PDB file of C-alpha atoms in Angstrom:
ATOM      1  CA  MET A   1       1.423 -11.537  -2.645  1.00  0.00           C
ATOM      2  CA  ILE A   2       3.414 -14.691  -3.333  1.00  0.00           C
ATOM      3  CA  THR A   3       1.632 -15.067  -6.682  1.00  0.00           C
ATOM      4  CA  ALA A   4       2.613 -11.493  -7.540  1.00  0.00           C
ATOM      5  CA  LEU A   5       6.213 -12.116  -6.630  1.00  0.00           C
ATOM      6  CA  VAL A   6       6.372 -15.309  -8.721  1.00  0.00           C
ATOM      7  CA  TYR A   7       4.758 -13.526 -11.671  1.00  0.00           C
ATOM      8  CA  ALA A   8       7.286 -10.693 -11.348  1.00  0.00           C
ATOM      9  CA  ILE A   9      10.360 -12.898 -11.762  1.00  0.00           C
ATOM     10  CA  ASN A  10      10.180 -13.130 -15.583  1.00  0.00           C
ATOM     11  CA  PRO A  11       9.754  -9.363 -16.266  1.00  0.00           C
ATOM     12  CA  ILE A  12      12.464  -8.522 -13.744  1.00  0.00           C
ATOM     13  CA  MET A  13      14.898 -10.990 -15.284  1.00  0.00           C
ATOM     14  CA  TYR A  14      14.041  -9.686 -18.771  1.00  0.00           C
ATOM     15  CA  TYR A  15      14.623  -6.081 -17.638  1.00  0.00           C
ATOM     16  CA  LEU A  16      17.947  -6.990 -16.020  1.00  0.00           C
ATOM     17  CA  ASN A  17      19.141  -8.696 -19.228  1.00  0.00           C
ATOM     18  CA  TYR A  18      17.763  -6.241 -21.853  1.00  0.00           C
ATOM     19  CA  HIS A  19      17.183  -3.004 -19.887  1.00  0.00           C
ATOM     20  CA  ARG A  20      13.668  -2.582 -21.208  1.00  0.00           C
ATOM     21  CA  ILE A  21      10.141  -3.917 -20.715  1.00  0.00           C
ATOM     22  CA  GLU A  22       8.419  -5.140 -23.853  1.00  0.00           C
ATOM     23  CA  GLU A  23       4.721  -4.632 -24.606  1.00  0.00           C
ATOM     24  CA  PHE A  24       3.920  -8.322 -24.336  1.00  0.00           C
ATOM     25  CA  PHE A  25       4.549  -8.007 -20.572  1.00  0.00           C
ATOM     26  CA  ILE A  26       1.583  -5.669 -20.049  1.00  0.00           C
ATOM     27  CA  TYR A  27      -0.825  -8.492 -19.182  1.00  0.00           C
ATOM     28  CA  ARG A  28       1.632 -10.020 -16.726  1.00  0.00           C
ATOM     29  CA  LEU A  29       2.289  -6.611 -15.154  1.00  0.00           C
ATOM     30  CA  ILE A  30      -1.413  -5.921 -14.768  1.00  0.00           C
ATOM     31  CA  SER A  31      -1.794  -9.334 -13.122  1.00  0.00           C
ATOM     32  CA  ILE A  32       1.083  -8.504 -10.768  1.00  0.00           C
ATOM     33  CA  ILE A  33      -0.628  -5.259  -9.810  1.00  0.00           C
ATOM     34  CA  VAL A  34      -3.942  -6.993  -9.173  1.00  0.00           C
ATOM     35  CA  PHE A  35      -2.362  -9.798  -7.125  1.00  0.00           C
ATOM     36  CA  SER A  36      -0.284  -7.273  -5.120  1.00  0.00           C
ATOM     37  CA  LEU A  37      -3.274  -5.095  -4.374  1.00  0.00           C
ATOM     38  CA  ILE A  38      -5.351  -8.098  -3.297  1.00  0.00           C
ATOM     39  CA  GLY A  39      -2.499  -9.334  -1.092  1.00  0.00           C
ATOM     40  CA  ILE A  40      -1.962  -5.965   0.588  1.00  0.00           C
ATOM     41  CA  ASN A  41      -5.716  -5.593   1.028  1.00  0.00           C
ATOM     42  CA  PHE A  42      -5.959  -9.059   2.692  1.00  0.00           C
ATOM     43  CA  ILE A  43      -3.036  -8.276   5.017  1.00  0.00           C
ATOM     44  CA  LEU A  44      -4.390  -4.899   6.075  1.00  0.00           C
ATOM     45  CA  PHE A  45      -7.915  -6.236   6.379  1.00  0.00           C
ATOM     46  CA  GLY A  46      -6.632  -9.022   8.598  1.00  0.00           C
ATOM     47  CA  LEU A  47      -4.730  -6.615  10.830  1.00  0.00           C
ATOM     48  CA  PHE A  48      -7.654  -4.283  11.370  1.00  0.00           C
ATOM     49  CA  PRO A  49     -10.131  -6.761  12.950  1.00  0.00           C
ATOM     50  CA  GLN A  50      -7.278  -8.311  14.924  1.00  0.00           C
ATOM     51  CA  ASN A  51      -6.468  -4.961  16.476  1.00  0.00           C
ATOM     52  CA  PHE A  52     -10.143  -4.235  17.019  1.00  0.00           C
ATOM     53  CA  LEU A  53     -10.603  -7.482  18.921  1.00  0.00           C
ATOM     54  CA  CYS A  54      -7.430  -6.889  20.941  1.00  0.00           C
ATOM     55  CA  ILE A  55      -8.825  -3.512  21.993  1.00  0.00           C
ATOM     56  CA  SER A  56     -12.278  -4.901  22.667  1.00  0.00           C
ATOM     57  CA  TYR A  57     -10.915  -7.627  24.945  1.00  0.00           C
ATOM     58  CA  ASN A  58      -8.250  -5.407  26.459  1.00  0.00           C
ATOM     59  CA  LYS A  59      -5.369  -7.487  25.058  1.00  0.00           C
ATOM     60  CA  PRO A  60      -2.082  -6.204  23.576  1.00  0.00           C
ATOM     61  CA  ASP A  61      -2.467  -5.170  19.960  1.00  0.00           C
ATOM     62  CA  ILE A  62      -0.386  -6.377  17.020  1.00  0.00           C
ATOM     63  CA  ARG A  63       2.308  -3.778  17.603  1.00  0.00           C
ATOM     64  CA  ASP A  64       2.823  -4.891  21.200  1.00  0.00           C
ATOM     65  CA  SER A  65       3.074  -8.560  20.227  1.00  0.00           C
ATOM     66  CA  ALA A  66       5.265  -8.055  17.150  1.00  0.00           C
ATOM     67  CA  SER A  67       8.781  -9.376  17.700  1.00  0.00           C
ATOM     68  CA  ASN A  68      10.241  -7.470  14.756  1.00  0.00           C
ATOM     69  CA  LYS A  69      11.134  -3.882  15.718  1.00  0.00           C
ATOM     70  CA  PHE A  70      10.659  -2.697  12.106  1.00  0.00           C
ATOM     71  CA  LEU A  71       7.125  -4.065  12.095  1.00  0.00           C
ATOM     72  CA  LYS A  72       6.343  -2.308  15.416  1.00  0.00           C
ATOM     73  CA  ILE A  73       7.528   1.017  14.016  1.00  0.00           C
ATOM     74  CA  LEU A  74       5.802   0.501  10.652  1.00  0.00           C
ATOM     75  CA  LEU A  75       2.395  -0.247  12.161  1.00  0.00           C
ATOM     76  CA  TYR A  76       2.075   2.989  14.093  1.00  0.00           C
ATOM     77  CA  PRO A  77      -0.812   4.904  12.493  1.00  0.00           C
ATOM     78  CA  HIS A  78       1.283   8.037  12.055  1.00  0.00           C
ATOM     79  CA  ASN A  79       3.923   6.069  10.120  1.00  0.00           C
ATOM     80  CA  LEU A  80       1.305   4.285   8.031  1.00  0.00           C
ATOM     81  CA  ILE A  81      -0.320   7.613   7.109  1.00  0.00           C
ATOM     82  CA  GLN A  82       3.028   9.157   6.206  1.00  0.00           C
ATOM     83  CA  SER A  83       4.322   6.195   4.209  1.00  0.00           C
ATOM     84  CA  GLY A  84       0.977   5.873   2.403  1.00  0.00           C
ATOM     85  CA  ALA A  85       1.087   9.579   1.525  1.00  0.00           C
ATOM     86  CA  VAL A  86       4.677   9.363   0.278  1.00  0.00           C
ATOM     87  CA  ILE A  87       3.938   6.303  -1.899  1.00  0.00           C
ATOM     88  CA  SER A  88       0.842   7.991  -3.312  1.00  0.00           C
ATOM     89  CA  ILE A  89       2.754  11.172  -4.069  1.00  0.00           C
ATOM     90  CA  LEU A  90       5.404   9.138  -5.863  1.00  0.00           C
ATOM     91  CA  GLY A  91       2.650   7.628  -8.011  1.00  0.00           C
ATOM     92  CA  ILE A  92       1.256  11.075  -8.796  1.00  0.00           C
ATOM     93  CA  VAL A  93       4.723  12.446  -9.609  1.00  0.00           C
ATOM     94  CA  LEU A  94       5.432   9.504 -11.864  1.00  0.00           C
ATOM     95  CA  ASN A  95       2.161  10.159 -13.754  1.00  0.00           C
ATOM     96  CA  TRP A  96       2.260  13.966 -13.685  1.00  0.00           C
ATOM     97  CA  GLN A  97       3.759  14.250 -17.164  1.00  0.00           C
ATOM     98  CA  ALA A  98       1.130  11.907 -18.616  1.00  0.00           C
ATOM     99  CA  VAL A  99      -1.684  13.864 -16.983  1.00  0.00           C
ATOM    100  CA  TYR A 100      -0.261  17.128 -18.319  1.00  0.00           C
ATOM    101  CA  GLN A 101       0.106  15.672 -21.801  1.00  0.00           C
ATOM    102  CA  TYR A 102      -3.458  14.388 -21.812  1.00  0.00           C
ATOM    103  CA  LEU A 103      -4.912  17.699 -20.523  1.00  0.00           C
ATOM    104  CA  THR A 104      -2.995  19.809 -23.010  1.00  0.00           C
ATOM    105  CA  THR A 105      -2.999  17.627 -26.146  1.00  0.00           C
ATOM    106  CA  GLY A 106      -5.620  14.936 -25.505  1.00  0.00           C
ATOM    107  CA  LYS A 107      -2.901  12.313 -26.067  1.00  0.00           C
ATOM    108  CA  ILE A 108      -0.257  10.604 -23.969  1.00  0.00           C
ATOM    109  CA  PHE A 109       3.246  10.070 -25.331  1.00  0.00           C
ATOM    110  CA  LEU A 110       4.763   8.665 -22.138  1.00  0.00           C
ATOM    111  CA  HIS A 111       5.601   4.926 -22.118  1.00  0.00           C
ATOM    112  CA  TRP A 112       2.820   2.827 -20.660  1.00  0.00           C
ATOM    113  CA  VAL A 113       5.064   1.274 -17.989  1.00  0.00           C
ATOM    114  CA  TYR A 114       5.313   4.655 -16.221  1.00  0.00           C
ATOM    115  CA  ILE A 115       1.542   5.025 -16.160  1.00  0.00           C
ATOM    116  CA  LEU A 116       1.085   1.494 -14.896  1.00  0.00           C
ATOM    117  CA  THR A 117       3.728   1.898 -12.193  1.00  0.00           C
ATOM    118  CA  GLY A 118       2.360   5.286 -11.130  1.00  0.00           C
ATOM    119  CA  ALA A 119      -1.146   3.920 -10.878  1.00  0.00           C
ATOM    120  CA  PHE A 120       0.110   0.935  -8.836  1.00  0.00           C
ATOM    121  CA  LEU A 121       1.974   3.213  -6.410  1.00  0.00           C
ATOM    122  CA  LEU A 122      -1.047   5.482  -6.044  1.00  0.00           C
ATOM    123  CA  MET A 123      -3.401   2.582  -5.307  1.00  0.00           C
ATOM    124  CA  ILE A 124      -1.040   0.877  -2.821  1.00  0.00           C
ATOM    125  CA  GLY A 125      -0.253   4.229  -1.182  1.00  0.00           C
ATOM    126  CA  MET A 126      -3.921   5.077  -0.728  1.00  0.00           C
ATOM    127  CA  GLU A 127      -4.629   1.625   0.775  1.00  0.00           C
ATOM    128  CA  ILE A 128      -1.866   2.126   3.352  1.00  0.00           C
ATOM    129  CA  PHE A 129      -2.937   5.731   3.982  1.00  0.00           C
ATOM    130  CA  THR A 130      -6.548   4.700   4.592  1.00  0.00           C
ATOM    131  CA  PHE A 131      -5.502   1.813   6.826  1.00  0.00           C
ATOM    132  CA  GLY A 132      -3.393   4.273   8.862  1.00  0.00           C
ATOM    133  CA  PHE A 133      -6.445   6.439   9.476  1.00  0.00           C
ATOM    134  CA  LEU A 134      -8.493   3.360  10.510  1.00  0.00           C
ATOM    135  CA  GLN A 135      -5.749   2.419  12.922  1.00  0.00           C
ATOM    136  CA  LYS A 136      -5.691   5.966  14.269  1.00  0.00           C
ATOM    137  CA  ILE A 137      -9.464   5.750  14.939  1.00  0.00           C
ATOM    138  CA  LEU A 138      -8.952   2.427  16.712  1.00  0.00           C
ATOM    139  CA  ASN A 139      -6.237   3.972  18.858  1.00  0.00           C
ATOM    140  CA  MET A 140      -8.539   6.876  19.762  1.00  0.00           C
ATOM    141  CA  HIS A 141     -11.191   4.337  20.718  1.00  0.00           C
ATOM    142  CA  LYS A 142      -8.637   2.440  22.856  1.00  0.00           C
ATOM    143  CA  GLU A 143      -7.588   5.650  24.612  1.00  0.00           C
ATOM    144  CA  ARG A 144     -11.235   6.511  25.274  1.00  0.00           C
ATOM    145  CA  GLN A 145     -11.895   3.039  26.713  1.00  0.00           C
ATOM    146  CA  THR A 146      -8.827   3.353  28.897  1.00  0.00           C
ATOM    147  CA  PHE A 147      -9.901   6.788  30.110  1.00  0.00           C
ATOM    148  CA  LEU A 148     -13.468   5.675  30.820  1.00  0.00           C
ATOM    149  CA  GLY A 149     -12.183   2.574  32.597  1.00  0.00           C
ATOM    150  CA  ASN A 150      -9.936   4.663  34.802  1.00  0.00           C
ATOM    151  CA  THR A 151     -12.647   7.204  35.682  1.00  0.00           C
ATOM    152  CA  ARG A 152     -15.299   4.572  36.428  1.00  0.00           C
ATOM    153  CA  GLY A 153     -13.117   3.005  39.097  1.00  0.00           C
ATOM    154  CA  ILE A 154     -12.940   6.262  41.076  1.00  0.00           C
TER     155      ILE A 154
END
């Protein structure tokens, strides 16, 4: 993620100065997308086994130990699923015109930066959406363990 942020400085500064993105930035932007996706994937992949182990050993999960209130709210599966869906829909909306152009004419006349940004949003959104469902499954497992633990003691 840090690499993606560092790589993004030059295109952002160029855009702020000239109000456009030139074609020579495409390789840098593709690299930013790849680094961002890898970073988000590593973060989410790290959170999942951590939560699984917390549930397995009956310890507080990441939400319970997070000191940041925003992080606590963000990591609820319902919020992850909703935010992932919204981000994915934004990616689809951003690319809708390009998809329509391609289906009707076989060509795309939309600037490539919209397609790249839409694809990025769709991929990030689907990663977050999928992680939200995995967290929901973990929570269901935790509730089941809690229920079975309570009924076994009776």
